[in-house]
Amino acid sequence: MEQDKIPQATAKRLPLYYRFLNNLNNQGKKRVSSKELSEAVKVDSATIRRDFSYFGALGKKGYGYNVEYLLGFFRKTLDQDELTEVALIGTGNLGTAFLHYNFLKNNSTKIVMAFDADSDKVGSDIGSVPVHHIDELEAKMGDISVAILTVPSDEAQSITNRLADFGISGILNFTPARITVPSSIRVHHIDLAVELQSLVYFLKHYPLSK
Amino acid sequence: MEQDKIPQATAKRLPLYYRFLNNLNNQGKKRVSSKELSEAVKVDSATIRRDFSYFGALGKKGYGYNVEYLLGFFRKTLDQDELTEVALIGTGNLGTAFLHYNFLKNNSTKIVMAFDADSDKVGSDIGSVPVHHIDELEAKMGDISVAILTVPSDEAQSITNRLADFGISGILNFTPARITVPSSIRVHHIDLAVELQSLVYFLKHYPLSK
C-alpha cells in the first residue's frame, strides 16, 4: 500500500481510533462526530480533525464521520488484514499477562509462541500459546520478526543479542533494562517504574484544576 | 519547589536520565558526556542538551556533565526525596508483576497496598505488599492519591468511579479500557495491545535502514 508519511504522533493514535471505531461498528453505529470520538479516545477534537486530515477530508460538517468508511480506511492503513506473528520471551507474571491478553480481538497481531528457561513451563501452553525452551529460540522462530521482551532485567541484553543475530526487526522491551541494538532494529521501551514515576511527576508539577 | 514549566516531552525523559545517572554514581563515575548519556538512554545528544538547557547551562565543553551535581538537581526536580505511596487495584498476572517489581530501587514511588476480590489473595502479601479486599478500598486508602489499575477491562470503569468519588489524583491505567474521569484526575494509559500494534505499524511504515 502506498501512502504518504504521516507524523509519528498521529501514527501512534491510529490503533486507538481503530479500536473505538471497531466497537462502534460492532454496535451497529453508522456515524460518529469528532466530539464523540474525542470523548471516547481522550484526544481533543481539534487533534482528531488534524489527524484525519492527513488521510484526506473524511468528515462532513453536521454529519460527522462515516464509521464503516473510516474503519475500512484504518483497516487498510493499519494492515489489519495482514496477520503479524509475534514471539514472547519470558513467561513470568508480565509475560503471562500478555499471553492471556486477547490481542486478536481487535487487531491482527498474534503471539504465536513463547520462550522460557523454566522446565515446568516448557512444553505447556499459556493462553493457548506453546512455550518452548529458550535454547530453541533460533530453531523455532521461523520468519517471526517481532518479539516482546519480558525476561528478567539482567538477561535482557544477552537475549537481545541473540534476537539481533537472528535478524529480528522489532522488539517491544518491557524490562527495566535499556537495551542496545544495531540501528536496523526498532525498539519500543515501556518501563513500568518510569511510567509510574512519570505520572507522579506530572501530578506534582502539572496539577489539573479541580 | 519553584521551577519554570518545562515541555512535557522533556519532563517525560527526566526519570530515564535520573535512573542512568544514579547507576553511574553508584559505580563511582564523576562525569558523563552527552554522547555517553545518549547511548545509554537512547535519546539523541542534541535532544539531551536541549532538555538540560531548560534547567540552566549544566554541561561544560570537553568535560561533559558532573554526575553528582546533575543527580542532585534531578533528585530535587523529581522530588526523589519525598516518598509517594501508591495503591494497586487488581492482583492478576499484570498486577502481580508490578508488585514484584522493585520500584524503590531507583526512585521514591512505592506500592504500599493492593486490592483484589479473590478471597485466596486477600489477607496475604505479594512482593511484601498486603492485599486487601476490594470492598475495603475507601476504608484503607487513607491519603493515597495515586492508583495503578490492573483489573479486568469490564471492571475498569466502576473501580475508576469509586476512585474518583474517593478523591484520587492520578490513575495509571494498564487495562485495555478507556476510562472516563472528572477533569481534575490525571490518567496515563498504557494498553499492551496498542503498544504492540503501534510497534508493528512503525515497523511496516517506517522501516529502519539496515
Coordinates of C-alpha atoms in Angstrom, one line a residue:
Chain A
M1 CA 0.0 0.0 0.0
E2 CA 1.4 3.4 -1.0
Q3 CA 0.8 6.3 1.3
D4 CA 2.4 9.5 2.3
K5 CA 4.3 9.6 5.6
I6 CA 2.2 10.8 8.4
P7 CA 3.5 12.4 11.6
Q8 CA 4.7 9.8 14.2
A9 CA 2.3 11.4 16.9
T10 CA -0.6 10.8 14.5
A11 CA 0.6 7.3 13.7
K12 CA 0.6 6.4 17.4
R13 CA -3.0 7.3 17.8
L14 CA -4.2 5.2 14.8
P15 CA -4.6 1.9 16.8
L16 CA -6.8 3.8 19.4
Y17 CA -9.0 5.2 16.7
Y18 CA -9.3 1.9 15.1
R19 CA -10.3 0.1 18.2
F20 CA -13.0 2.6 19.1
L21 CA -14.5 2.6 15.6
N22 CA -14.5 -1.2 15.5
N23 CA -16.5 -1.2 18.8
L24 CA -19.0 1.3 17.3
N25 CA -19.3 -0.7 14.2
N26 CA -20.0 -3.9 16.2
Q27 CA -22.8 -1.9 18.0
G28 CA -24.3 -1.1 14.6
K29 CA -23.5 2.7 14.7
K30 CA -23.2 4.3 11.3
R31 CA -21.7 7.6 12.1
V32 CA -19.7 9.4 14.7
S33 CA -18.9 13.0 15.4
S34 CA -15.3 14.2 16.3
K35 CA -16.7 15.2 19.7
E36 CA -17.9 11.7 20.4
L37 CA -14.6 10.3 19.2
S38 CA -12.8 12.8 21.3
E39 CA -14.6 11.8 24.5
A40 CA -14.1 8.1 23.8
V41 CA -10.4 8.1 22.9
K42 CA -9.4 11.0 25.2
V43 CA -7.8 13.0 22.4
D44 CA -9.1 16.6 21.8
S45 CA -11.3 17.0 18.7
A46 CA -9.0 19.6 17.1
T47 CA -6.2 17.0 17.1
I48 CA -8.6 14.3 15.8
R49 CA -9.6 16.5 12.9
R50 CA -6.0 17.3 12.1
D51 CA -5.0 13.6 12.3
F52 CA -7.8 12.7 10.0
S53 CA -6.9 15.4 7.5
Y54 CA -3.6 13.6 6.8
F55 CA -5.8 10.8 5.2
G56 CA -7.8 13.3 3.1
A57 CA -11.0 15.1 4.1
L58 CA -13.0 12.3 5.6
G59 CA -15.5 14.3 7.8
K60 CA -18.7 16.2 6.8
K61 CA -19.9 19.2 8.8
G62 CA -23.1 18.4 10.8
Y63 CA -22.9 14.7 9.9
G64 CA -19.6 13.6 11.3
Y65 CA -17.6 10.7 10.1
N66 CA -19.0 7.5 8.4
V67 CA -17.9 4.7 10.7
E68 CA -17.8 2.0 8.1
Y69 CA -15.7 4.1 5.7
L70 CA -13.3 5.2 8.4
L71 CA -13.0 1.6 9.6
G72 CA -12.2 0.4 6.1
F73 CA -9.7 3.1 5.7
F74 CA -7.9 2.5 9.0
R75 CA -8.0 -1.3 8.5
K76 CA -6.0 -0.8 5.3
T77 CA -3.8 1.7 7.0
L78 CA -3.0 -0.5 9.9
D79 CA -2.8 -3.5 7.7
Q80 CA -5.4 -5.1 9.9
D81 CA -6.0 -7.8 7.3
E82 CA -2.4 -9.0 7.4
L83 CA -1.6 -11.1 10.4
T84 CA 1.7 -10.3 12.2
E85 CA 3.1 -13.1 14.3
V86 CA 5.0 -12.3 17.4
A87 CA 7.1 -14.2 19.8
L88 CA 7.2 -13.5 23.6
I89 CA 10.4 -14.2 25.5
G90 CA 10.0 -14.7 29.3
T91 CA 6.8 -16.2 30.8
G92 CA 6.9 -14.6 34.3
N93 CA 3.9 -12.7 35.6
L94 CA 4.2 -10.0 33.0
G95 CA 4.8 -12.4 30.1
T96 CA 1.8 -14.5 31.3
A97 CA -0.4 -11.4 31.4
F98 CA 0.5 -10.7 27.8
L99 CA -0.3 -14.3 26.8
H100 CA -3.7 -14.2 28.4
Y101 CA -4.5 -10.9 26.8
N102 CA -6.7 -11.4 23.8
F103 CA -4.7 -9.5 21.2
L104 CA -6.7 -10.9 18.3
K105 CA -10.0 -9.4 19.5
N106 CA -9.4 -6.0 17.8
N107 CA -6.4 -6.3 15.7
S108 CA -4.1 -8.6 13.8
T109 CA -1.1 -9.1 15.9
K110 CA -0.8 -12.5 17.4
I111 CA 1.6 -14.1 19.9
V112 CA 2.2 -17.5 18.4
M113 CA 5.0 -18.8 20.6
A114 CA 6.7 -18.1 23.9
F115 CA 10.1 -19.0 25.3
D116 CA 11.3 -19.6 28.9
A117 CA 14.1 -21.4 30.7
D118 CA 11.7 -22.9 33.3
S119 CA 11.4 -26.6 32.6
D120 CA 8.0 -26.6 34.4
K121 CA 6.6 -24.3 31.7
V122 CA 8.4 -25.6 28.6
G123 CA 6.1 -27.9 26.7
S124 CA 3.0 -26.4 28.2
D125 CA 0.5 -23.8 26.8
I126 CA -0.2 -20.5 28.4
G127 CA -3.3 -18.7 27.0
S128 CA -3.2 -21.3 24.1
V129 CA 0.4 -20.3 23.2
P130 CA 3.0 -23.0 23.3
V131 CA 6.1 -22.4 25.5
H132 CA 9.4 -23.5 24.0
H133 CA 12.8 -23.7 25.8
I134 CA 14.9 -20.6 25.4
D135 CA 17.7 -22.7 24.0
E136 CA 15.4 -23.4 21.0
L137 CA 14.9 -19.7 20.2
E138 CA 16.7 -19.6 16.9
A139 CA 15.4 -23.0 15.9
K140 CA 11.7 -22.2 16.4
M141 CA 11.4 -18.5 15.4
G142 CA 11.0 -19.2 11.7
D143 CA 10.1 -15.9 9.9
I144 CA 8.9 -14.1 13.0
S145 CA 10.3 -10.6 13.0
V146 CA 8.8 -9.1 16.2
A147 CA 9.5 -10.1 19.8
I148 CA 8.1 -9.0 23.2
L149 CA 10.8 -9.0 25.8
T150 CA 9.5 -9.8 29.3
V151 CA 12.7 -11.5 30.8
P152 CA 14.4 -10.5 34.0
S153 CA 16.5 -7.3 33.6
D154 CA 19.9 -9.0 33.8
E155 CA 19.1 -11.3 30.9
A156 CA 17.6 -8.6 28.7
Q157 CA 20.8 -7.7 26.8
S158 CA 22.0 -11.3 26.1
I159 CA 18.6 -12.3 24.8
T160 CA 18.5 -9.1 22.7
N161 CA 21.9 -10.0 21.2
R162 CA 20.5 -13.4 20.2
L163 CA 17.4 -11.8 18.7
A164 CA 19.6 -9.3 16.8
D165 CA 21.9 -12.1 15.5
F166 CA 18.8 -14.0 14.4
G167 CA 17.6 -11.0 12.4
I168 CA 14.7 -9.6 14.4
S169 CA 13.1 -6.3 13.1
G170 CA 11.4 -5.0 16.2
I171 CA 11.5 -5.5 20.0
L172 CA 8.8 -4.4 22.5
N173 CA 11.0 -4.1 25.6
F174 CA 9.0 -4.4 28.8
T175 CA 12.0 -4.9 31.1
P176 CA 13.6 -2.0 33.1
A177 CA 16.8 -2.5 31.1
R178 CA 17.8 -0.1 28.4
I179 CA 19.0 -2.5 25.6
T180 CA 21.5 -1.8 22.9
V181 CA 20.7 -2.9 19.3
P182 CA 22.0 -2.4 15.8
S183 CA 20.4 0.7 14.2
S184 CA 18.3 -1.5 11.9
I185 CA 16.2 -2.8 14.8
R186 CA 13.3 -0.8 16.2
V187 CA 12.8 -0.9 19.9
H188 CA 9.8 0.4 21.8
H189 CA 10.5 0.5 25.5
I190 CA 7.8 0.5 28.2
D191 CA 9.3 0.6 31.7
L192 CA 6.7 0.1 34.4
A193 CA 8.6 2.1 37.0
V194 CA 9.3 5.0 34.7
E195 CA 5.6 5.1 33.7
L196 CA 4.6 5.4 37.4
Q197 CA 7.3 7.9 38.2
S198 CA 6.3 10.0 35.2
L199 CA 2.6 10.1 36.3
V200 CA 3.7 11.1 39.8
Y201 CA 6.0 13.8 38.4
F202 CA 3.1 15.2 36.3
L203 CA 0.8 15.2 39.2
K204 CA 3.2 17.2 41.3
H205 CA 4.2 19.7 38.7
Y206 CA 1.2 20.0 36.4
P207 CA -1.8 19.8 38.7
L208 CA -5.1 19.7 37.0
S209 CA -7.8 22.2 38.0
K210 CA -10.5 20.9 40.3
Chain B
M1 CA 9.9 23.7 44.9
E2 CA 9.6 26.5 42.5
Q3 CA 10.5 25.9 38.9
D4 CA 9.5 27.1 35.4
K5 CA 7.4 24.8 33.5
I6 CA 9.4 22.5 31.2
P7 CA 8.0 20.9 28.0
Q8 CA 6.1 17.7 28.7
A9 CA 8.3 15.8 26.3
T10 CA 11.3 16.8 28.4
A11 CA 9.5 16.0 31.6
K12 CA 8.8 12.5 30.4
R13 CA 12.5 11.8 29.9
L14 CA 13.6 13.0 33.4
P15 CA 13.0 9.7 35.1
L16 CA 15.2 8.0 32.5
Y17 CA 18.0 10.4 33.0
Y18 CA 17.7 10.1 36.7
R19 CA 17.9 6.3 36.6
F20 CA 21.0 6.2 34.4
L21 CA 22.8 8.9 36.4
N22 CA 22.0 7.1 39.6
N23 CA 23.6 3.9 38.2
L24 CA 26.7 5.9 37.2
N25 CA 27.0 7.4 40.6
N26 CA 26.7 4.0 42.2
Q27 CA 29.6 2.9 40.0
G28 CA 31.7 5.8 41.3
K29 CA 31.7 7.8 38.0
K30 CA 32.2 11.5 38.4
R31 CA 31.4 12.8 34.9
V32 CA 29.5 11.9 31.8
S33 CA 29.4 13.2 28.2
S34 CA 26.1 13.9 26.4
K35 CA 27.3 11.2 23.9
E36 CA 27.6 8.6 26.7
L37 CA 24.2 9.6 28.1
S38 CA 22.8 9.5 24.6
E39 CA 23.9 5.9 24.1
A40 CA 22.7 4.8 27.5
V41 CA 19.2 6.3 27.5
K42 CA 18.7 6.0 23.7
V43 CA 17.9 9.7 23.2
D44 CA 19.9 11.7 20.7
S45 CA 22.5 14.0 22.2
A46 CA 21.1 17.2 20.7
T47 CA 17.8 16.4 22.5
I48 CA 19.7 15.8 25.7
R49 CA 21.5 19.1 25.5
R50 CA 18.2 20.9 24.8
D51 CA 16.5 19.1 27.6
F52 CA 19.3 20.0 30.0
S53 CA 19.2 23.6 28.9
Y54 CA 15.8 24.1 30.4
F55 CA 17.4 23.6 33.8
G56 CA 20.2 26.1 33.1
A57 CA 23.6 25.5 31.4
L58 CA 24.7 22.4 33.2
G59 CA 27.3 21.0 30.8
K60 CA 30.9 22.1 30.1
K61 CA 32.5 21.7 26.7
G62 CA 35.2 18.9 26.7
Y63 CA 34.3 17.9 30.2
G64 CA 30.7 16.8 30.0
Y65 CA 28.3 16.9 32.9
N66 CA 29.1 16.5 36.6
V67 CA 27.3 13.3 37.7
E68 CA 26.8 14.3 41.3
Y69 CA 25.6 17.8 40.5
L70 CA 23.2 16.5 37.9
L71 CA 21.9 13.8 40.2
G72 CA 21.3 16.3 43.0
F73 CA 19.5 18.5 40.5
F74 CA 17.3 15.8 39.2
R75 CA 16.6 14.4 42.6
K76 CA 15.2 17.7 43.6
T77 CA 13.3 18.1 40.4
L78 CA 11.8 14.6 40.6
D79 CA 11.1 15.0 44.3
Q80 CA 13.1 11.8 44.8
D81 CA 13.4 12.6 48.5
E82 CA 9.7 12.6 49.0
L83 CA 8.0 9.2 49.0
T84 CA 4.8 8.8 47.0
E85 CA 2.7 6.0 48.2
V86 CA 0.6 4.2 45.6
A87 CA -2.2 1.6 45.7
L88 CA -2.6 -1.2 43.1
I89 CA -6.0 -2.5 42.2
G90 CA -6.2 -6.0 40.7
T91 CA -3.6 -8.6 41.5
G92 CA -3.8 -10.8 38.4
N93 CA -0.6 -11.5 36.5
L94 CA 0.0 -7.9 35.5
G95 CA -0.7 -6.6 39.0
T96 CA 1.5 -9.3 40.5
A97 CA 4.3 -8.3 38.1
F98 CA 4.1 -4.8 39.4
L99 CA 4.1 -5.9 43.0
H100 CA 7.3 -8.0 42.4
Y101 CA 8.9 -5.1 40.6
N102 CA 11.3 -3.2 42.9
F103 CA 10.1 0.3 42.5
L104 CA 12.1 1.6 45.4
K105 CA 15.4 0.6 43.9
N106 CA 15.8 3.8 41.9
N107 CA 13.1 6.1 42.9
S108 CA 10.6 7.1 45.5
T109 CA 7.3 5.7 44.5
K110 CA 6.2 2.7 46.5
I111 CA 3.2 0.5 46.2
V112 CA 2.0 0.2 49.8
M113 CA -1.2 -1.8 49.4
A114 CA -3.1 -3.8 46.8
F115 CA -6.8 -4.7 46.4
D116 CA -8.5 -7.8 44.9
A117 CA -11.8 -9.6 45.1
D118 CA -10.2 -13.0 45.3
S119 CA -10.5 -14.3 48.8
D120 CA -7.5 -16.6 48.3
K121 CA -5.3 -13.5 47.9
V122 CA -7.0 -11.2 50.4
G123 CA -5.0 -11.1 53.7
S124 CA -1.8 -12.4 52.0
D125 CA 1.3 -10.4 50.9
I126 CA 2.5 -10.3 47.3
G127 CA 6.0 -8.9 46.9
S128 CA 5.8 -7.8 50.6
V129 CA 2.7 -5.7 49.8
P130 CA -0.5 -6.5 51.7
V131 CA -3.6 -7.4 49.7
H132 CA -6.9 -6.1 51.0
H133 CA -10.4 -6.9 49.8
I134 CA -11.7 -4.5 47.1
D135 CA -14.7 -3.8 49.3
E136 CA -12.3 -2.1 51.7
L137 CA -11.0 0.3 49.1
E138 CA -12.3 3.5 50.6
A139 CA -11.6 2.4 54.2
K140 CA -8.0 1.5 53.6
M141 CA -6.7 4.1 51.1
G142 CA -6.0 6.9 53.7
D143 CA -4.3 9.7 52.0
I144 CA -3.0 7.7 49.0
S145 CA -3.6 9.8 45.8
V146 CA -2.3 7.6 43.1
A147 CA -3.6 4.2 41.9
I148 CA -2.4 1.6 39.4
L149 CA -5.3 0.0 37.6
T150 CA -4.7 -3.7 36.6
V151 CA -8.3 -5.0 36.9
P152 CA -10.2 -6.9 34.2
S153 CA -11.4 -4.5 31.5
D154 CA -15.1 -4.8 32.3
E155 CA -14.5 -3.7 35.9
A156 CA -12.2 -0.7 35.0
Q157 CA -14.9 2.0 34.9
S158 CA -16.7 1.0 38.0
I159 CA -13.5 0.9 40.0
T160 CA -12.5 4.2 38.5
N161 CA -15.8 5.7 39.6
R162 CA -15.0 4.6 43.1
L163 CA -11.5 6.0 43.0
A164 CA -12.9 9.3 41.6
D165 CA -15.5 9.5 44.4
F166 CA -12.8 8.8 46.9
G167 CA -10.8 11.7 45.6
I168 CA -7.8 10.1 43.8
S169 CA -5.5 12.5 41.8
G170 CA -3.9 10.1 39.3
I171 CA -4.5 6.7 37.8
L172 CA -2.0 4.6 35.8
N173 CA -4.5 2.6 33.6
F174 CA -3.0 -0.7 32.4
T175 CA -6.3 -2.1 31.3
P176 CA -7.4 -2.0 27.6
A177 CA -10.4 0.0 28.7
R178 CA -10.5 3.8 28.0
I179 CA -11.8 5.2 31.3
T180 CA -13.8 8.3 31.9
V181 CA -12.8 10.6 34.8
P182 CA -13.6 14.1 36.0
S183 CA -11.1 16.7 34.5
S184 CA -9.3 17.0 37.9
I185 CA -7.9 13.5 37.6
R186 CA -4.8 12.7 35.6
V187 CA -4.9 9.4 33.7
H188 CA -1.9 7.8 32.0
H189 CA -3.0 4.9 29.8
I190 CA -0.7 2.0 28.8
D191 CA -2.5 -0.5 26.7
L192 CA -0.4 -3.6 26.0
A193 CA -2.2 -4.4 22.7
V194 CA -1.9 -0.8 21.4
E195 CA 1.8 -0.7 22.3
L196 CA 2.4 -3.9 20.3
Q197 CA 0.2 -2.7 17.4
S198 CA 2.0 0.6 17.3
L199 CA 5.4 -1.1 17.1
V200 CA 4.2 -3.3 14.2
Y201 CA 2.7 -0.3 12.4
F202 CA 6.1 1.6 12.7
L203 CA 8.0 -1.4 11.5
K204 CA 5.8 -1.6 8.4
H205 CA 5.7 2.1 7.6
Y206 CA 8.9 3.5 8.9
P207 CA 11.5 0.8 8.2
L208 CA 14.9 1.5 9.6
S209 CA 17.9 1.2 7.3
K210 CA 19.9 -2.0 7.5

